[in-house]
Structures are given as structure tokens and as C-alpha cells.
Amino acid sequence: MKQILDMKVIANERLHPNYCLLRLASEKRLPEIFPGQFVEVRVDNSPTTFLRRPISIHDVHEERNEIDLLIQLVGDGTRKIAEACPGDTLNILLPLGNGFTLPSSQENPDMRLLLVGGGVGCAPLLYLGARLRENGFKPSFLIGARSKNDLLRLDAFSRLGEIFITTEDGSEGEKGYVTNHSILCGKPFDRIYTCGPKPMMMAVARYAAKQGVDCEVSLENRMACGLGACLCCVEKDREGHNVCVCKEGPVFNINQLSWLS
């Protein structure tokens, strides 16, 4: 159930000139949150920002009623949010959208699960990886970035599973894009989850379809209302109809979209 909560900033860590990690705590019990869902953050005291900003939920700490948000500073709204200090309050609408499909505990615990992220698209994959580990699975992460300086929170991901890295300049891991990594040349995975730039996700989707692997993508279309009212975030489904990413997504099975047509 969606809630509007005033959440206190517990910590604000600048991970990179363009990224920060916010930890927020609620005095009220958090609603159930699924990996892949997102929040809308109200931006106060910004003369150029009138709408809430959609941010992926990076991690959830249920026992403390806390969430982590990994924020990329790309405009006035996100830059204002990134100025929040411990003790400040942010008004949050959550949880929004749908989440990734989690394998059931009855399924084969040896399923090979690959989580592919690029840039800030890695954000929802941490909580997904944590939930998969709770369910007895051992996910692998394939993370792409422009250079080693753009790789974020590798220590947190490494606690959940094995990490494979590509960088466009070859400064860390294998040189190239995620779909160039040698791990994709071996035994196919049983399921792939991905989030990041659309060209990257489309390439991952084509690879998964060619291998006959089930694949889910988390879209990052521009969102305004977060509730399916403004139609800013529409995407074409396989029948050519518009679907609202914020309401019917942001997570879709690749067979639902027009990408493979």
C-alpha cells in the first residue's frame, strides 16, 4: 500500500562527484517493499523543481524502518535532494511500481541468476540480490561503467555474490560493454535481471532472447507523477500499445515489450 512519509535523513555519503547515497528512516513501520520498486521524493526549496523526483530503492533495512537511495545528480531536483543533511526530513511517496519476479524457495537453489547493471541502473540490483540470497540463491553481478572511477558500491555487491566488471576504457575488469563480457560466452544463465541505459538493456534482452533465457528489465523512462496519470513515461508493448512505466512497470519481462520485434 502506498504511503506518504516524512523520513529523516540518517546519513548522506558522497560516493562520487555525481552520486550520493542517502539513508532515510521512518518513525512509522514501512510498507512491504519489493526489489525494483521506487519512491517519489518531494523537492522543497527549489524554485526550478515543481514535481517529485523518482528514485530507485537501493536497499531496505526492515528491522530499522530504513531505506537507502542511490542518487545520480543530473538536474536541479536531484542536486537539491543531494544537499540533505543528517537530521533533515524528506517527504517520500512509496512504494511505487511493480518489482522483479523472485524465484520461489521450491525452485532449484542452484539456478544461475545474473543481475546486469550499468551506471545508476545498478541501484535496484542490490536489494534484489539481498532478497535472492535470503531465498537461498547465489546471484552473480555483471556491472558496467565508463571507467573504474564510475563503479559504485562494489563492496556491498560483493557480499551478496560474485562480481564481473566491464569498463569502456578497460581501467577495471574487461574492456567493453556488459554484453562483451566473457562470462556470457559460457554456460547460459537460467534468469537475467537488468537495469541501466536503454541501449544496454536492449542488448541484454537480445542476448537473453537468443539464449532462450527468461529476462526482466527495469526501465528508467522519464517519470513525472509516478502514478500513471501524466503519460510522460510510456513505452510500447509488443502489440504496439502504450504502457505506463511508472504504474505497469518499471519492471517488465522482455516478452512484454516491442524490443524483440
mmCIF file of N, CA, C and O in Angstrom, residues 35-98:
data_model
loop_
_atom_site.group_PDB
_atom_site.id
_atom_site.type_symbol
_atom_site.label_atom_id
_atom_site.label_comp_id
_atom_site.label_asym_id
_atom_site.label_seq_id
_atom_site.Cartn_x
_atom_site.Cartn_y
_atom_site.Cartn_z
ATOM 1 N N PRO A 35 11.903 -5.610 -4.456
ATOM 2 C CA PRO A 35 13.025 -5.155 -5.283
ATOM 3 C C PRO A 35 12.542 -4.683 -6.651
ATOM 4 O O PRO A 35 11.745 -5.371 -7.306
ATOM 5 N N GLY A 36 13.007 -3.525 -7.055
ATOM 6 C CA GLY A 36 12.598 -2.954 -8.330
ATOM 7 C C GLY A 36 11.615 -1.811 -8.182
ATOM 8 O O GLY A 36 11.422 -1.034 -9.133
ATOM 9 N N GLN A 37 10.980 -1.683 -7.014
ATOM 10 C CA GLN A 37 10.071 -0.565 -6.808
ATOM 11 C C GLN A 37 10.861 0.724 -6.560
ATOM 12 O O GLN A 37 12.067 0.692 -6.316
ATOM 13 N N PHE A 38 10.154 1.847 -6.604
ATOM 14 C CA PHE A 38 10.828 3.132 -6.458
ATOM 15 C C PHE A 38 10.023 4.067 -5.568
ATOM 16 O O PHE A 38 8.901 3.747 -5.152
ATOM 17 N N VAL A 39 10.621 5.211 -5.270
ATOM 18 C CA VAL A 39 9.963 6.242 -4.461
ATOM 19 C C VAL A 39 9.870 7.527 -5.275
ATOM 20 O O VAL A 39 10.566 7.692 -6.287
ATOM 21 N N GLU A 40 9.016 8.432 -4.829
ATOM 22 C CA GLU A 40 8.981 9.791 -5.366
ATOM 23 C C GLU A 40 9.335 10.732 -4.213
ATOM 24 O O GLU A 40 8.689 10.713 -3.161
ATOM 25 N N VAL A 41 10.356 11.541 -4.413
ATOM 26 C CA VAL A 41 10.857 12.437 -3.376
ATOM 27 C C VAL A 41 10.393 13.864 -3.671
ATOM 28 O O VAL A 41 10.626 14.379 -4.769
ATOM 29 N N ARG A 42 9.734 14.494 -2.705
ATOM 30 C CA ARG A 42 9.355 15.894 -2.865
ATOM 31 C C ARG A 42 10.594 16.770 -2.716
ATOM 32 O O ARG A 42 11.410 16.563 -1.810
ATOM 33 N N VAL A 43 10.740 17.725 -3.607
ATOM 34 C CA VAL A 43 11.907 18.606 -3.584
ATOM 35 C C VAL A 43 11.470 19.962 -3.041
ATOM 36 O O VAL A 43 10.762 20.717 -3.707
ATOM 37 N N ASP A 44 11.867 20.242 -1.830
ATOM 38 C CA ASP A 44 11.491 21.503 -1.194
ATOM 39 C C ASP A 44 12.555 22.579 -1.440
ATOM 40 O O ASP A 44 13.741 22.273 -1.634
ATOM 41 N N ASN A 45 12.110 23.831 -1.426
ATOM 42 C CA ASN A 45 13.016 24.989 -1.511
ATOM 43 C C ASN A 45 13.863 25.004 -2.780
ATOM 44 O O ASN A 45 15.033 25.392 -2.769
ATOM 45 N N SER A 46 13.239 24.547 -3.889
ATOM 46 C CA SER A 46 13.920 24.620 -5.182
ATOM 47 C C SER A 46 13.016 25.374 -6.142
ATOM 48 O O SER A 46 11.959 24.875 -6.531
ATOM 49 N N PRO A 47 13.373 26.592 -6.539
ATOM 50 C CA PRO A 47 12.493 27.406 -7.389
ATOM 51 C C PRO A 47 12.298 26.849 -8.791
ATOM 52 O O PRO A 47 11.382 27.268 -9.502
ATOM 53 N N THR A 48 13.139 25.890 -9.204
ATOM 54 C CA THR A 48 13.033 25.346 -10.560
ATOM 55 C C THR A 48 12.447 23.942 -10.582
ATOM 56 O O THR A 48 12.329 23.340 -11.649
ATOM 57 N N THR A 49 12.107 23.377 -9.416
ATOM 58 C CA THR A 49 11.633 21.996 -9.349
ATOM 59 C C THR A 49 10.228 21.978 -8.763
ATOM 60 O O THR A 49 10.030 22.342 -7.601
ATOM 61 N N PHE A 50 9.270 21.527 -9.559
ATOM 62 C CA PHE A 50 7.882 21.550 -9.125
ATOM 63 C C PHE A 50 7.299 20.156 -8.889
ATOM 64 O O PHE A 50 6.269 20.013 -8.238
ATOM 65 N N LEU A 51 7.933 19.145 -9.438
ATOM 66 C CA LEU A 51 7.438 17.780 -9.321
ATOM 67 C C LEU A 51 8.388 16.944 -8.476
ATOM 68 O O LEU A 51 9.586 17.231 -8.368
ATOM 69 N N ARG A 52 7.841 15.894 -7.888
ATOM 70 C CA ARG A 52 8.676 14.949 -7.155
ATOM 71 C C ARG A 52 9.660 14.273 -8.113
ATOM 72 O O ARG A 52 9.439 14.232 -9.329
ATOM 73 N N ARG A 53 10.726 13.730 -7.545
ATOM 74 C CA ARG A 53 11.727 13.051 -8.343
ATOM 75 C C ARG A 53 11.694 11.551 -8.055
ATOM 76 O O ARG A 53 11.735 11.137 -6.897
ATOM 77 N N PRO A 54 11.608 10.717 -9.124
ATOM 78 C CA PRO A 54 11.590 9.263 -8.930
ATOM 79 C C PRO A 54 12.998 8.733 -8.675
ATOM 80 O O PRO A 54 13.939 9.058 -9.409
ATOM 81 N N ILE A 55 13.142 7.915 -7.633
ATOM 82 C CA ILE A 55 14.441 7.339 -7.271
ATOM 83 C C ILE A 55 14.241 5.851 -6.974
ATOM 84 O O ILE A 55 13.351 5.472 -6.204
ATOM 85 N N SER A 56 15.092 5.008 -7.549
ATOM 86 C CA SER A 56 15.025 3.577 -7.266
ATOM 87 C C SER A 56 15.359 3.305 -5.806
ATOM 88 O O SER A 56 16.195 3.996 -5.203
ATOM 89 N N ILE A 57 14.724 2.295 -5.249
ATOM 90 C CA ILE A 57 15.052 1.869 -3.891
ATOM 91 C C ILE A 57 16.279 0.968 -3.956
ATOM 92 O O ILE A 57 16.259 -0.100 -4.553
ATOM 93 N N HIS A 58 17.357 1.434 -3.348
ATOM 94 C CA HIS A 58 18.640 0.741 -3.428
ATOM 95 C C HIS A 58 18.728 -0.404 -2.423
ATOM 96 O O HIS A 58 19.251 -1.475 -2.737
ATOM 97 N N ASP A 59 18.225 -0.187 -1.218
ATOM 98 C CA ASP A 59 18.254 -1.229 -0.194
ATOM 99 C C ASP A 59 17.200 -0.909 0.853
ATOM 100 O O ASP A 59 16.754 0.234 0.989
ATOM 101 N N VAL A 60 16.790 -1.937 1.585
ATOM 102 C CA VAL A 60 15.774 -1.798 2.622
ATOM 103 C C VAL A 60 16.275 -2.479 3.886
ATOM 104 O O VAL A 60 16.800 -3.601 3.847
ATOM 105 N N HIS A 61 16.130 -1.796 5.018
ATOM 106 C CA HIS A 61 16.504 -2.352 6.326
ATOM 107 C C HIS A 61 15.223 -2.394 7.163
ATOM 108 O O HIS A 61 14.908 -1.456 7.902
ATOM 109 N N GLU A 62 14.484 -3.479 7.003
ATOM 110 C CA GLU A 62 13.145 -3.567 7.587
ATOM 111 C C GLU A 62 13.159 -3.419 9.098
ATOM 112 O O GLU A 62 12.275 -2.781 9.680
ATOM 113 N N GLU A 63 14.159 -4.018 9.743
ATOM 114 C CA GLU A 63 14.173 -4.018 11.201
ATOM 115 C C GLU A 63 14.337 -2.617 11.779
ATOM 116 O O GLU A 63 13.959 -2.354 12.925
ATOM 117 N N ARG A 64 14.880 -1.689 10.968
ATOM 118 C CA ARG A 64 15.081 -0.317 11.434
ATOM 119 C C ARG A 64 14.177 0.685 10.711
ATOM 120 O O ARG A 64 14.300 1.884 10.935
ATOM 121 N N ASN A 65 13.291 0.162 9.836
ATOM 122 C CA ASN A 65 12.418 1.035 9.040
ATOM 123 C C ASN A 65 13.232 2.073 8.267
ATOM 124 O O ASN A 65 12.905 3.261 8.256
ATOM 125 N N GLU A 66 14.284 1.588 7.601
ATOM 126 C CA GLU A 66 15.170 2.461 6.844
ATOM 127 C C GLU A 66 15.270 2.002 5.397
ATOM 128 O O GLU A 66 15.149 0.807 5.094
ATOM 129 N N ILE A 67 15.500 2.951 4.516
ATOM 130 C CA ILE A 67 15.777 2.645 3.114
ATOM 131 C C ILE A 67 17.013 3.415 2.675
ATOM 132 O O ILE A 67 17.356 4.450 3.247
ATOM 133 N N ASP A 68 17.682 2.882 1.658
ATOM 134 C CA ASP A 68 18.815 3.559 1.041
ATOM 135 C C ASP A 68 18.422 3.973 -0.377
ATOM 136 O O ASP A 68 17.785 3.193 -1.113
ATOM 137 N N LEU A 69 18.804 5.181 -0.754
ATOM 138 C CA LEU A 69 18.587 5.685 -2.104
ATOM 139 C C LEU A 69 19.934 6.052 -2.712
ATOM 140 O O LEU A 69 20.701 6.817 -2.114
ATOM 141 N N LEU A 70 20.230 5.496 -3.864
ATOM 142 C CA LEU A 70 21.443 5.845 -4.612
ATOM 143 C C LEU A 70 21.039 6.872 -5.667
ATOM 144 O O LEU A 70 20.275 6.564 -6.575
ATOM 145 N N ILE A 71 21.531 8.090 -5.531
ATOM 146 C CA ILE A 71 21.039 9.212 -6.323
ATOM 147 C C ILE A 71 22.117 9.735 -7.257
ATOM 148 O O ILE A 71 23.239 10.035 -6.825
ATOM 149 N N GLN A 72 21.762 9.830 -8.525
ATOM 150 C CA GLN A 72 22.639 10.463 -9.509
ATOM 151 C C GLN A 72 22.250 11.924 -9.639
ATOM 152 O O GLN A 72 21.074 12.252 -9.825
ATOM 153 N N LEU A 73 23.223 12.809 -9.537
ATOM 154 C CA LEU A 73 22.966 14.244 -9.605
ATOM 155 C C LEU A 73 22.936 14.674 -11.073
ATOM 156 O O LEU A 73 23.978 14.851 -11.698
ATOM 157 N N VAL A 74 21.721 14.818 -11.614
ATOM 158 C CA VAL A 74 21.602 15.108 -13.040
ATOM 159 C C VAL A 74 20.860 16.407 -13.325
ATOM 160 O O VAL A 74 20.834 16.870 -14.459
ATOM 161 N N GLY A 75 20.244 16.998 -12.330
ATOM 162 C CA GLY A 75 19.490 18.231 -12.541
ATOM 163 C C GLY A 75 19.279 18.950 -11.223
ATOM 164 O O GLY A 75 19.768 18.524 -10.169
ATOM 165 N N ASP A 76 18.520 20.053 -11.281
ATOM 166 C CA ASP A 76 18.302 20.849 -10.072
ATOM 167 C C ASP A 76 17.634 20.039 -8.971
ATOM 168 O O ASP A 76 17.960 20.194 -7.790
ATOM 169 N N GLY A 77 16.676 19.175 -9.351
ATOM 170 C CA GLY A 77 15.948 18.407 -8.349
ATOM 171 C C GLY A 77 16.830 17.448 -7.584
ATOM 172 O O GLY A 77 16.862 17.457 -6.348
ATOM 173 N N THR A 78 17.557 16.610 -8.298
ATOM 174 C CA THR A 78 18.415 15.636 -7.624
ATOM 175 C C THR A 78 19.576 16.317 -6.901
ATOM 176 O O THR A 78 20.028 15.843 -5.855
ATOM 177 N N ARG A 79 20.061 17.426 -7.436
ATOM 178 C CA ARG A 79 21.141 18.148 -6.740
ATOM 179 C C ARG A 79 20.633 18.728 -5.421
ATOM 180 O O ARG A 79 21.365 18.755 -4.423
ATOM 181 N N LYS A 80 19.398 19.180 -5.416
ATOM 182 C CA LYS A 80 18.827 19.695 -4.171
ATOM 183 C C LYS A 80 18.636 18.581 -3.163
ATOM 184 O O LYS A 80 18.941 18.746 -1.971
ATOM 185 N N ILE A 81 18.155 17.438 -3.607
ATOM 186 C CA ILE A 81 17.983 16.292 -2.703
ATOM 187 C C ILE A 81 19.330 15.890 -2.112
ATOM 188 O O ILE A 81 19.446 15.563 -0.934
ATOM 189 N N ALA A 82 20.370 15.927 -2.956
ATOM 190 C CA ALA A 82 21.700 15.506 -2.511
ATOM 191 C C ALA A 82 22.298 16.448 -1.476
ATOM 192 O O ALA A 82 23.290 16.104 -0.830
ATOM 193 N N GLU A 83 21.701 17.617 -1.286
ATOM 194 C CA GLU A 83 22.184 18.548 -0.263
ATOM 195 C C GLU A 83 21.640 18.225 1.126
ATOM 196 O O GLU A 83 22.053 18.854 2.113
ATOM 197 N N ALA A 84 20.720 17.261 1.224
ATOM 198 C CA ALA A 84 20.112 16.936 2.514
ATOM 199 C C ALA A 84 21.174 16.489 3.513
ATOM 200 O O ALA A 84 22.091 15.735 3.174
ATOM 201 N N CYS A 85 21.034 16.962 4.733
ATOM 202 C CA CYS A 85 21.992 16.653 5.800
ATOM 203 C C CYS A 85 21.332 15.759 6.846
ATOM 204 O O CYS A 85 20.102 15.755 6.996
ATOM 205 N N PRO A 86 22.142 14.977 7.585
ATOM 206 C CA PRO A 86 21.579 14.176 8.678
ATOM 207 C C PRO A 86 20.736 15.045 9.611
ATOM 208 O O PRO A 86 21.148 16.135 10.015
ATOM 209 N N GLY A 87 19.533 14.559 9.899
ATOM 210 C CA GLY A 87 18.596 15.319 10.717
ATOM 211 C C GLY A 87 17.521 16.015 9.909
ATOM 212 O O GLY A 87 16.461 16.351 10.447
ATOM 213 N N ASP A 88 17.786 16.242 8.604
ATOM 214 C CA ASP A 88 16.772 16.836 7.735
ATOM 215 C C ASP A 88 15.653 15.829 7.477
ATOM 216 O O ASP A 88 15.816 14.618 7.679
ATOM 217 N N THR A 89 14.534 16.336 6.987
ATOM 218 C CA THR A 89 13.386 15.494 6.673
ATOM 219 C C THR A 89 13.051 15.603 5.198
ATOM 220 O O THR A 89 13.028 16.698 4.637
ATOM 221 N N LEU A 90 12.799 14.457 4.573
ATOM 222 C CA LEU A 90 12.362 14.414 3.187
ATOM 223 C C LEU A 90 10.988 13.755 3.130
ATOM 224 O O LEU A 90 10.747 12.752 3.805
ATOM 225 N N ASN A 91 10.112 14.319 2.313
ATOM 226 C CA ASN A 91 8.773 13.762 2.144
ATOM 227 C C ASN A 91 8.797 12.748 1.004
ATOM 228 O O ASN A 91 9.150 13.088 -0.131
ATOM 229 N N ILE A 92 8.425 11.509 1.316
ATOM 230 C CA ILE A 92 8.605 10.391 0.401
ATOM 231 C C ILE A 92 7.264 9.711 0.122
ATOM 232 O O ILE A 92 6.512 9.403 1.056
ATOM 233 N N LEU A 93 6.971 9.451 -1.144
ATOM 234 C CA LEU A 93 5.829 8.637 -1.558
ATOM 235 C C LEU A 93 6.369 7.277 -1.971
ATOM 236 O O LEU A 93 7.209 7.181 -2.862
ATOM 237 N N LEU A 94 5.886 6.200 -1.313
ATOM 238 C CA LEU A 94 6.407 4.862 -1.571
ATOM 239 C C LEU A 94 5.423 3.798 -1.127
ATOM 240 O O LEU A 94 4.532 4.094 -0.334
ATOM 241 N N PRO A 95 5.619 2.541 -1.601
ATOM 242 C CA PRO A 95 6.455 2.162 -2.738
ATOM 243 C C PRO A 95 5.636 2.274 -4.019
ATOM 244 O O PRO A 95 4.425 2.102 -4.009
ATOM 245 N N LEU A 96 6.291 2.548 -5.115
ATOM 246 C CA LEU A 96 5.623 2.746 -6.388
ATOM 247 C C LEU A 96 6.094 1.718 -7.408
ATOM 248 O O LEU A 96 7.226 1.230 -7.355
ATOM 249 N N GLY A 97 5.203 1.403 -8.363
ATOM 250 C CA GLY A 97 5.541 0.459 -9.417
ATOM 251 C C GLY A 97 5.523 -0.981 -8.957
ATOM 252 O O GLY A 97 5.126 -1.298 -7.837
ATOM 253 N N ASN A 98 5.917 -1.854 -9.876
ATOM 254 C CA ASN A 98 5.997 -3.275 -9.545
ATOM 255 C C ASN A 98 7.449 -3.664 -9.310
ATOM 256 O O ASN A 98 8.353 -2.833 -9.407
#
